[in-house]
mmCIF file of C-alpha atoms and ligand atoms in Angstrom:
data_model
loop_
_atom_site.group_PDB
_atom_site.id
_atom_site.type_symbol
_atom_site.label_atom_id
_atom_site.label_comp_id
_atom_site.label_asym_id
_atom_site.label_seq_id
_atom_site.Cartn_x
_atom_site.Cartn_y
_atom_site.Cartn_z
ATOM 1 C CA UNK A 20 -2.324 15.650 -34.051
ATOM 2 C CA UNK A 21 -2.344 15.966 -37.692
ATOM 3 C CA UNK A 22 -1.953 13.679 -41.034
ATOM 4 C CA UNK A 23 1.663 13.420 -41.984
ATOM 5 C CA UNK A 24 2.803 15.776 -44.360
ATOM 6 C CA UNK A 25 5.858 13.818 -45.291
ATOM 7 C CA UNK A 26 7.814 17.165 -46.790
ATOM 8 C CA UNK A 27 7.541 18.717 -43.353
ATOM 9 C CA UNK A 28 8.376 15.478 -41.535
ATOM 10 C CA UNK A 29 11.453 15.201 -43.625
ATOM 11 C CA UNK A 30 12.780 18.671 -42.824
ATOM 12 C CA UNK A 31 12.325 18.129 -39.177
ATOM 13 C CA UNK A 32 14.152 14.730 -39.242
ATOM 14 C CA UNK A 33 17.039 16.226 -41.061
ATOM 15 C CA UNK A 34 17.054 19.387 -38.698
ATOM 16 C CA UNK A 35 17.429 16.999 -35.804
ATOM 17 C CA UNK A 36 20.082 14.844 -36.964
ATOM 18 C CA UNK A 37 23.076 14.985 -35.052
ATOM 19 C CA UNK A 38 21.294 16.173 -31.781
ATOM 20 C CA UNK A 39 21.194 14.037 -28.496
ATOM 21 C CA UNK A 40 17.849 12.875 -28.218
ATOM 22 C CA UNK A 41 15.493 10.767 -26.000
ATOM 23 C CA UNK A 42 13.222 8.429 -27.620
ATOM 24 C CA UNK A 43 10.014 7.000 -27.184
ATOM 25 C CA UNK A 44 9.179 3.760 -29.283
ATOM 26 C CA UNK A 45 5.938 1.839 -28.528
ATOM 27 C CA UNK A 46 3.985 -0.734 -30.474
ATOM 28 C CA UNK A 47 0.705 -2.276 -28.984
ATOM 29 C CA UNK A 48 -2.217 -4.175 -30.011
ATOM 30 C CA UNK A 49 -3.674 -3.538 -26.683
ATOM 31 C CA UNK A 50 -4.040 -5.805 -23.309
ATOM 32 C CA UNK A 51 -7.471 -6.923 -24.289
ATOM 33 C CA UNK A 52 -6.394 -8.281 -27.950
ATOM 34 C CA UNK A 53 -6.090 -12.088 -26.844
ATOM 35 C CA UNK A 54 -9.210 -11.745 -24.464
ATOM 36 C CA UNK A 55 -11.409 -10.357 -27.411
ATOM 37 C CA UNK A 56 -9.901 -12.797 -29.778
ATOM 38 C CA UNK A 57 -8.825 -16.223 -28.293
ATOM 39 C CA UNK A 58 -6.221 -16.970 -30.986
ATOM 40 C CA UNK A 59 -4.757 -13.710 -31.400
ATOM 41 C CA UNK A 60 -0.812 -13.910 -30.954
ATOM 42 C CA UNK A 61 -0.333 -10.511 -28.869
ATOM 43 C CA UNK A 62 2.681 -8.327 -29.105
ATOM 44 C CA UNK A 63 3.999 -4.946 -28.369
ATOM 45 C CA UNK A 64 6.976 -3.060 -26.981
ATOM 46 C CA UNK A 65 7.670 -0.149 -24.927
ATOM 47 C CA UNK A 66 10.736 1.705 -24.493
ATOM 48 C CA UNK A 67 11.033 5.454 -23.292
ATOM 49 C CA UNK A 68 13.562 7.745 -22.428
ATOM 50 C CA UNK A 69 16.464 5.895 -23.965
ATOM 51 C CA UNK A 70 19.113 8.266 -25.409
ATOM 52 C CA UNK A 71 19.466 8.149 -29.360
ATOM 53 C CA UNK A 72 21.510 10.285 -32.001
ATOM 54 C CA UNK A 73 21.337 9.755 -35.699
ATOM 55 C CA UNK A 74 23.468 10.305 -38.468
ATOM 56 C CA UNK A 75 20.287 10.861 -41.044
ATOM 57 C CA UNK A 76 17.015 9.554 -41.348
ATOM 58 C CA UNK A 77 14.174 9.363 -43.945
ATOM 59 C CA UNK A 78 10.292 9.256 -44.163
ATOM 60 C CA UNK A 79 9.010 6.863 -46.781
ATOM 61 C CA UNK A 80 5.966 5.418 -47.964
ATOM 62 C CA UNK A 81 2.606 6.634 -49.570
ATOM 63 C CA UNK A 82 0.978 6.712 -45.994
ATOM 64 C CA UNK A 83 0.689 4.961 -43.566
ATOM 65 C CA UNK A 84 4.500 6.087 -43.608
ATOM 66 C CA UNK A 85 7.809 4.662 -42.251
ATOM 67 C CA UNK A 86 10.396 6.597 -40.582
ATOM 68 C CA UNK A 87 14.141 4.976 -40.271
ATOM 69 C CA UNK A 88 17.172 6.652 -38.277
ATOM 70 C CA UNK A 89 20.573 5.544 -39.107
ATOM 71 C CA UNK A 90 22.467 5.774 -35.689
ATOM 72 C CA UNK A 91 26.278 5.922 -35.285
ATOM 73 C CA UNK A 92 26.148 2.432 -34.539
ATOM 74 C CA UNK A 93 22.821 1.011 -35.465
ATOM 75 C CA UNK A 94 19.308 1.765 -36.575
ATOM 76 C CA UNK A 95 15.732 2.742 -35.352
ATOM 77 C CA UNK A 96 12.595 2.443 -37.272
ATOM 78 C CA UNK A 97 8.796 2.528 -37.115
ATOM 79 C CA UNK A 98 6.346 1.749 -39.705
ATOM 80 C CA UNK A 99 2.404 2.498 -39.708
ATOM 81 C CA UNK A 100 2.827 6.184 -38.964
ATOM 82 C CA UNK A 101 -0.303 8.254 -39.870
ATOM 83 C CA UNK A 102 -0.256 11.235 -37.684
ATOM 84 C CA UNK A 103 2.463 13.677 -36.300
ATOM 85 C CA UNK A 104 2.869 17.068 -34.253
ATOM 86 C CA UNK A 105 5.550 19.019 -32.616
ATOM 87 C CA UNK A 106 4.108 19.675 -29.189
ATOM 88 C CA UNK A 107 4.278 23.137 -26.911
ATOM 89 C CA UNK A 108 7.401 21.416 -25.073
ATOM 90 C CA UNK A 109 9.131 21.193 -28.703
ATOM 91 C CA UNK A 110 8.572 17.030 -28.654
ATOM 92 C CA UNK A 111 8.297 15.531 -31.905
ATOM 93 C CA UNK A 112 5.417 13.065 -31.954
ATOM 94 C CA UNK A 113 4.543 10.569 -34.331
ATOM 95 C CA UNK A 114 1.609 7.969 -34.215
ATOM 96 C CA UNK A 115 -0.141 5.336 -36.153
ATOM 97 C CA UNK A 116 -3.780 5.135 -35.499
ATOM 98 C CA UNK A 117 -5.632 2.228 -36.806
ATOM 99 C CA UNK A 118 -8.981 2.788 -38.912
ATOM 100 C CA UNK A 119 -10.788 3.016 -35.442
ATOM 101 C CA UNK A 120 -8.447 5.596 -34.341
ATOM 102 C CA UNK A 121 -6.919 3.422 -31.708
ATOM 103 C CA UNK A 122 -2.961 4.208 -31.315
ATOM 104 C CA UNK A 123 -0.964 1.188 -32.538
ATOM 105 C CA UNK A 124 2.241 2.787 -32.700
ATOM 106 C CA UNK A 125 4.301 5.796 -31.181
ATOM 107 C CA UNK A 126 7.631 7.065 -32.205
ATOM 108 C CA UNK A 127 8.592 10.416 -30.320
ATOM 109 C CA UNK A 128 11.945 12.263 -30.081
ATOM 110 C CA UNK A 129 12.786 15.070 -27.628
ATOM 111 C CA UNK A 130 15.894 16.933 -26.496
ATOM 112 C CA UNK A 131 14.481 17.021 -23.164
ATOM 113 C CA UNK A 132 13.729 13.539 -21.365
ATOM 114 C CA UNK A 133 9.754 12.513 -21.443
ATOM 115 C CA UNK A 134 8.122 12.765 -18.386
ATOM 116 C CA UNK A 135 8.457 9.164 -16.682
ATOM 117 C CA UNK B 89 -23.793 -0.826 6.242
ATOM 118 C CA UNK B 90 -19.874 -0.435 5.609
ATOM 119 C CA UNK B 91 -17.866 2.068 7.739
ATOM 120 C CA UNK B 92 -15.545 2.995 4.958
ATOM 121 C CA UNK B 93 -14.912 1.209 1.554
ATOM 122 C CA UNK B 94 -11.565 1.118 -0.229
ATOM 123 C CA UNK B 95 -11.493 0.656 -3.819
ATOM 124 C CA UNK B 96 -8.264 -0.313 -5.714
ATOM 125 C CA UNK B 97 -7.421 -0.235 -9.142
ATOM 126 C CA UNK B 98 -4.973 0.456 -11.871
ATOM 127 C CA UNK B 99 -6.549 2.346 -14.409
ATOM 128 C CA UNK B 100 -8.923 5.311 -14.233
ATOM 129 C CA UNK B 101 -12.229 4.025 -15.841
ATOM 130 C CA UNK B 102 -11.869 0.444 -14.128
ATOM 131 C CA UNK B 103 -14.329 1.765 -11.741
ATOM 132 C CA UNK B 104 -16.912 2.797 -14.377
ATOM 133 C CA UNK B 105 -18.154 -0.441 -15.955
ATOM 134 C CA UNK B 106 -18.569 -3.135 -13.095
ATOM 135 C CA UNK B 107 -18.228 -1.173 -9.810
ATOM 136 C CA UNK B 108 -19.761 2.385 -10.267
ATOM 137 C CA UNK B 109 -23.295 1.487 -9.064
ATOM 138 C CA UNK B 110 -21.758 -0.240 -5.929
ATOM 139 C CA UNK B 111 -19.788 2.932 -5.226
ATOM 140 C CA UNK B 112 -22.932 5.064 -5.520
ATOM 141 C CA UNK B 113 -24.861 2.925 -3.117
ATOM 142 C CA UNK B 114 -22.226 3.446 -0.587
ATOM 143 C CA UNK B 115 -21.629 7.242 -1.144
ATOM 144 C CA UNK B 116 -25.382 8.045 -1.433
ATOM 145 C CA UNK B 117 -26.101 5.981 1.917
ATOM 146 C CA UNK B 118 -23.244 8.151 3.624
ATOM 147 C CA UNK B 119 -20.381 5.835 3.808
ATOM 148 C CA UNK B 120 -17.071 7.302 2.571
ATOM 149 C CA UNK B 121 -15.058 5.758 -0.345
ATOM 150 C CA UNK B 122 -11.455 5.920 -0.688
ATOM 151 C CA UNK B 123 -10.501 5.511 -4.394
ATOM 152 C CA UNK B 124 -6.540 4.694 -5.024
ATOM 153 C CA UNK B 125 -5.741 4.778 -8.495
ATOM 154 C CA UNK B 126 -2.370 3.536 -9.407
ATOM 155 C CA UNK B 127 -1.872 4.970 -12.947
ATOM 156 C CA UNK B 128 -3.450 7.484 -15.377
ATOM 157 C CA UNK B 129 -3.785 4.861 -17.961
ATOM 158 C CA UNK B 130 -0.902 6.451 -19.944
ATOM 159 C CA UNK B 131 -0.769 3.951 -22.210
ATOM 160 C CA UNK B 132 -4.511 3.863 -23.630
ATOM 161 C CA UNK B 133 -4.924 3.100 -27.035
ATOM 162 C CA UNK B 134 -8.101 5.221 -27.196
ATOM 163 C CA UNK B 135 -7.385 8.863 -28.145
ATOM 164 C CA UNK B 136 -10.983 10.135 -28.317
ATOM 165 C CA UNK B 137 -13.003 10.375 -31.260
ATOM 166 C CA UNK B 138 -12.268 12.482 -32.975
ATOM 167 C CA UNK B 139 -8.752 12.070 -31.720
ATOM 168 C CA UNK B 140 -8.516 14.661 -28.832
ATOM 169 C CA UNK B 141 -5.030 13.169 -27.172
ATOM 170 C CA UNK B 142 -1.690 12.098 -28.076
ATOM 171 C CA UNK B 143 0.610 9.953 -26.063
ATOM 172 C CA UNK B 144 1.965 13.065 -24.003
ATOM 173 C CA UNK B 145 -1.250 14.806 -23.177
ATOM 174 C CA UNK B 146 -3.477 11.270 -22.309
ATOM 175 C CA UNK B 147 -2.636 11.270 -18.788
ATOM 176 C CA UNK B 148 -3.569 15.136 -18.047
ATOM 177 C CA UNK B 149 -6.924 14.481 -20.126
ATOM 178 C CA UNK B 150 -7.352 11.250 -18.265
ATOM 179 C CA UNK B 151 -6.569 12.782 -14.796
ATOM 180 C CA UNK B 152 -9.583 15.306 -15.525
ATOM 181 C CA UNK B 153 -11.670 12.373 -16.343
ATOM 182 C CA UNK B 154 -10.898 10.589 -13.574
ATOM 183 C CA UNK B 155 -11.518 13.395 -11.025
ATOM 184 C CA UNK B 156 -15.270 14.139 -12.973
ATOM 185 C CA UNK B 157 -15.967 10.479 -12.432
ATOM 186 C CA UNK B 158 -15.138 10.744 -8.710
ATOM 187 C CA UNK B 159 -17.591 13.744 -8.329
ATOM 188 C CA UNK B 160 -20.067 11.973 -9.922
ATOM 189 C CA UNK B 161 -19.543 9.174 -7.859
ATOM 190 C CA UNK B 162 -19.549 11.112 -4.554
ATOM 191 C CA UNK B 163 -15.515 9.814 -3.906
ATOM 192 C CA UNK B 164 -14.169 12.871 -2.048
ATOM 193 C CA UNK B 165 -10.906 10.936 -1.287
ATOM 194 C CA UNK B 166 -9.143 9.939 -4.688
ATOM 195 C CA UNK B 167 -5.041 8.939 -4.018
ATOM 196 C CA UNK B 168 -3.127 8.336 -6.741
ATOM 197 C CA UNK B 169 -0.147 6.474 -6.955
ATOM 198 C CA UNK B 170 1.787 8.037 -9.856
ATOM 199 C CA UNK B 171 2.598 4.620 -11.464
ATOM 200 C CA UNK B 172 2.650 4.185 -15.198
ATOM 201 C CA UNK B 173 0.267 2.143 -17.057
ATOM 202 C CA UNK B 174 1.270 -1.688 -18.024
ATOM 203 C CA UNK B 175 4.246 -1.529 -15.660
ATOM 204 C CA UNK B 176 2.584 -2.693 -12.390
ATOM 205 C CA UNK B 177 3.493 -6.110 -12.869
ATOM 206 C CA UNK B 178 7.010 -5.192 -13.267
ATOM 207 C CA UNK B 179 7.249 -2.782 -10.258
ATOM 208 C CA UNK B 180 8.722 -3.623 -6.848
ATOM 209 C CA UNK B 181 6.170 -5.787 -5.381
ATOM 210 C CA UNK B 182 7.047 -4.899 -1.587
ATOM 211 C CA UNK B 183 7.113 -1.302 -2.112
ATOM 212 C CA UNK B 184 3.479 -1.612 -3.675
ATOM 213 C CA UNK B 185 2.455 -3.849 -0.863
ATOM 214 C CA UNK B 186 3.779 -1.562 1.689
ATOM 215 C CA UNK B 187 2.055 1.584 -0.141
ATOM 216 C CA UNK B 188 -1.341 -0.284 -0.124
ATOM 217 C CA UNK B 189 -0.651 -1.485 3.624
ATOM 218 C CA UNK B 190 -0.131 2.222 4.589
ATOM 219 C CA UNK B 191 -3.565 3.429 2.857
ATOM 220 C CA UNK B 192 -5.424 0.550 4.804
ATOM 221 C CA UNK B 193 -3.881 1.608 7.958
ATOM 222 C CA UNK B 194 -5.025 5.180 7.312
ATOM 223 C CA UNK B 195 -8.685 4.784 6.121
ATOM 224 C CA UNK B 196 -9.370 1.620 8.044
ATOM 225 C CA UNK B 197 -11.841 0.047 5.439
ATOM 226 C CA UNK B 198 -14.343 -2.626 6.339
ATOM 227 C CA UNK B 199 -14.510 -3.527 2.634
ATOM 228 C CA UNK B 200 -11.807 -3.362 -0.161
ATOM 229 C CA UNK B 201 -13.036 -3.791 -3.547
ATOM 230 C CA UNK B 202 -10.339 -4.670 -6.208
ATOM 231 C CA UNK B 203 -9.807 -7.172 -9.062
ATOM 232 C CA UNK B 204 -9.728 -10.820 -8.678
ATOM 233 C CA UNK B 205 -6.066 -11.800 -8.945
ATOM 234 C CA UNK B 206 -5.640 -14.071 -11.798
ATOM 235 C CA UNK B 207 -9.047 -13.559 -13.350
ATOM 236 C CA UNK B 208 -9.108 -9.983 -14.385
ATOM 237 C CA UNK B 209 -7.663 -10.193 -17.908
ATOM 238 C CA UNK B 210 -4.988 -7.297 -17.925
ATOM 239 C CA UNK B 211 -1.553 -7.775 -16.255
ATOM 240 C CA UNK B 212 -1.765 -4.681 -14.337
ATOM 241 C CA UNK B 213 -5.349 -5.783 -12.933
ATOM 242 C CA UNK B 214 -4.003 -8.884 -11.834
ATOM 243 C CA UNK B 215 -0.840 -7.553 -10.360
ATOM 244 C CA UNK B 216 -2.659 -4.832 -8.500
ATOM 245 C CA UNK B 217 -5.168 -7.253 -6.996
ATOM 246 C CA UNK B 218 -2.340 -9.733 -6.165
ATOM 247 C CA UNK B 219 -0.645 -6.644 -4.180
ATOM 248 C CA UNK B 220 -3.886 -5.946 -2.399
ATOM 249 C CA UNK B 221 -4.389 -9.583 -1.158
ATOM 250 C CA UNK B 222 -0.921 -9.481 0.215
ATOM 251 C CA UNK B 223 -1.405 -6.483 2.035
ATOM 252 C CA UNK B 224 -4.756 -7.646 3.590
ATOM 253 C CA UNK B 225 -3.093 -10.815 4.518
ATOM 254 C CA UNK B 226 -0.448 -8.792 6.798
ATOM 255 C CA UNK B 227 -3.427 -7.749 8.682
ATOM 256 C CA UNK B 228 -4.473 -10.038 11.923
ATOM 257 C CA UNK B 229 -7.266 -12.220 10.832
ATOM 258 C CA UNK B 230 -9.743 -10.645 13.113
ATOM 259 C CA UNK B 231 -9.102 -7.259 12.085
ATOM 260 C CA UNK B 232 -8.883 -8.134 8.050
ATOM 261 C CA UNK B 233 -11.515 -6.293 6.016
ATOM 262 C CA UNK B 234 -13.665 -8.136 3.430
ATOM 263 C CA UNK B 235 -12.456 -8.298 -0.018
ATOM 264 C CA UNK B 236 -14.817 -8.128 -2.681
ATOM 265 C CA UNK B 237 -13.016 -9.133 -6.126
ATOM 266 C CA UNK B 238 -14.318 -8.891 -9.600
ATOM 267 C CA UNK B 239 -13.224 -11.341 -12.188
ATOM 268 C CA UNK B 240 -14.062 -11.168 -15.946
ATOM 269 C CA UNK B 241 -11.658 -13.529 -17.605
ATOM 270 C CA UNK B 242 -13.160 -16.122 -19.980
ATOM 271 C CA UNK B 243 -14.393 -19.277 -18.139
ATOM 272 C CA UNK B 244 -13.622 -17.506 -14.702
ATOM 273 C CA UNK B 245 -17.052 -18.965 -13.533
ATOM 274 C CA UNK B 246 -16.056 -22.370 -14.349
ATOM 275 C CA UNK B 247 -13.260 -22.272 -11.767
ATOM 276 C CA UNK B 248 -14.508 -19.491 -9.159
ATOM 277 C CA UNK B 249 -18.311 -20.497 -9.325
ATOM 278 C CA UNK B 250 -21.024 -18.346 -9.737
ATOM 279 C CA UNK B 251 -20.190 -14.745 -7.886
ATOM 280 C CA UNK B 252 -21.572 -14.829 -4.167
ATOM 281 C CA UNK B 253 -22.292 -10.799 -4.345
ATOM 282 C CA UNK B 254 -24.474 -9.556 -6.905
ATOM 283 C CA UNK B 255 -25.693 -6.079 -6.495
ATOM 284 C CA UNK B 256 -28.861 -4.835 -8.370
ATOM 285 C CA UNK B 257 -27.753 -1.254 -9.005
ATOM 286 C CA UNK B 258 -30.648 -0.253 -11.357
ATOM 287 C CA UNK B 259 -31.486 2.745 -9.385
ATOM 288 C CA UNK B 260 -28.246 4.150 -10.149
ATOM 289 C CA UNK B 261 -28.096 3.309 -13.571
ATOM 290 C CA UNK B 262 -28.462 6.802 -15.394
ATOM 291 C CA UNK B 263 -25.588 8.223 -13.011
ATOM 292 C CA UNK B 264 -23.455 5.169 -13.752
ATOM 293 C CA UNK B 265 -24.019 6.090 -17.358
ATOM 294 C CA UNK B 266 -22.607 9.551 -16.551
ATOM 295 C CA UNK B 267 -19.313 8.160 -14.924
ATOM 296 C CA UNK B 268 -18.824 5.887 -18.101
ATOM 297 C CA UNK B 269 -19.372 9.322 -19.988
ATOM 298 C CA UNK B 270 -16.968 11.052 -18.171
ATOM 299 C CA UNK B 271 -14.087 8.981 -19.149
ATOM 300 C CA UNK B 272 -14.697 10.176 -22.727
ATOM 301 C CA UNK B 273 -11.129 9.706 -24.105
ATOM 302 C CA UNK B 274 -11.913 5.795 -23.649
ATOM 303 C CA UNK B 275 -15.395 5.670 -24.010
ATOM 304 C CA UNK B 276 -16.509 7.804 -26.805
ATOM 305 C CA UNK B 277 -16.181 5.126 -29.451
ATOM 306 C CA UNK B 278 -18.763 2.932 -27.612
ATOM 307 C CA UNK B 279 -20.861 5.216 -25.574
ATOM 308 C CA UNK B 280 -23.412 6.262 -27.915
ATOM 309 C CA UNK B 281 -24.184 2.760 -29.015
ATOM 310 C CA UNK B 282 -24.097 1.538 -25.515
ATOM 311 C CA UNK B 283 -26.546 4.128 -24.446
ATOM 312 C CA UNK B 284 -29.176 3.501 -27.346
ATOM 313 C CA UNK B 285 -28.923 -0.061 -26.381
ATOM 314 C CA UNK B 286 -29.782 0.484 -23.020
ATOM 315 C CA UNK B 287 -32.759 2.677 -23.986
ATOM 316 C CA UNK B 288 -33.636 0.081 -26.214
ATOM 317 C CA UNK B 289 -33.804 -2.320 -23.424
ATOM 318 C CA UNK B 290 -30.940 -4.751 -24.878
ATOM 319 C CA UNK B 291 -30.779 -7.556 -22.514
ATOM 320 C CA UNK B 292 -26.957 -7.632 -22.544
ATOM 321 C CA UNK B 293 -26.399 -3.935 -21.963
ATOM 322 C CA UNK B 294 -29.194 -3.927 -19.337
ATOM 323 C CA UNK B 295 -27.866 -6.542 -17.264
ATOM 324 C CA UNK B 296 -23.988 -4.848 -17.511
ATOM 325 C CA UNK B 297 -25.596 -1.765 -16.115
ATOM 326 C CA UNK B 298 -28.004 -2.823 -13.903
ATOM 327 C CA UNK B 299 -26.224 -5.816 -12.077
ATOM 328 C CA UNK B 300 -22.750 -5.504 -10.408
ATOM 329 C CA UNK B 301 -21.121 -8.974 -9.423
ATOM 330 C CA UNK B 302 -18.330 -9.989 -7.161
ATOM 331 C CA UNK B 303 -16.408 -12.885 -5.552
ATOM 332 C CA UNK B 304 -15.599 -12.371 -1.833
ATOM 333 C CA UNK B 305 -11.911 -13.211 -1.747
ATOM 334 C CA UNK B 306 -11.165 -16.073 0.774
ATOM 335 C CA UNK B 307 -8.199 -14.192 2.232
ATOM 336 C CA UNK B 308 -7.935 -16.642 5.286
ATOM 337 C CA UNK B 309 -7.839 -19.710 2.826
ATOM 338 C CA UNK B 310 -5.305 -18.454 0.145
HETATM 339 ZN ZN1 ZN C 266 -8.024 -1.356 -16.300
#
């Protein structure tokens, strides 16, 4: 992955508007967060291969960045994004890595389903 | 000496820190070891240092690491269940128990090594271990393999007591270090520090590398 270039990302977001896509959305502080720090309130969420179609979307912020997608009947957004790539399968991968390089959030879009 | 050892864990690298020396002691004395690994740790947060993986490439990278770890451990029978990391506790438990029973029937282990259900921190660890125990319970008491369970939750010794199985694996420590290093994407951040502390004979790291501790799980009484 490479550091997010907001201009290129915005072009990509605009290009994929109106398409039927699959989404992967995940946040995590790790399964060991509460083990390593007893008082830590651990939360996370994971959704993979839900269908999504957005009308328009934006990338904002100074880095880490935020991306919000306006759906026909709702919204999707992610914050804390630092890196991205379009991989060889044409999957658009956004990720937020913390200062230790650990993944904290992943937000991904693809025209084909992600493998289970 | 055991006839056949069956190791069952949900994640590649679960076998590295607490069990590698024990596995080596078996394989090096000629006892076959089968390793059932339920997932490829697809949801890992560590992506290597520098970043070498993303969410989609991580499983392929971790598969290679797992295969290399098995080679270093002398494990010739690796069986992957193709499940997804962090979903074990939500899976159909009956189906998982049946799949584990099939492997047990096939390899007829004299010893099973897994986590201690309820005392292994990660929900996948606890769910895997619980399914293993259920599969073992289905076997006639006289035919049941011994189960050595790994516990490390905070305060587990207050409840379980001291581990009854303590293996000195110091003679395998350099090979164990290589197994840990093989899981590069996950261990790169801590490996160099750990290796240096080991060479400096830091007590905590020495203890962790040289001693592996298990509780014999009381299948008959549970
Ligand atoms: Zn694990």
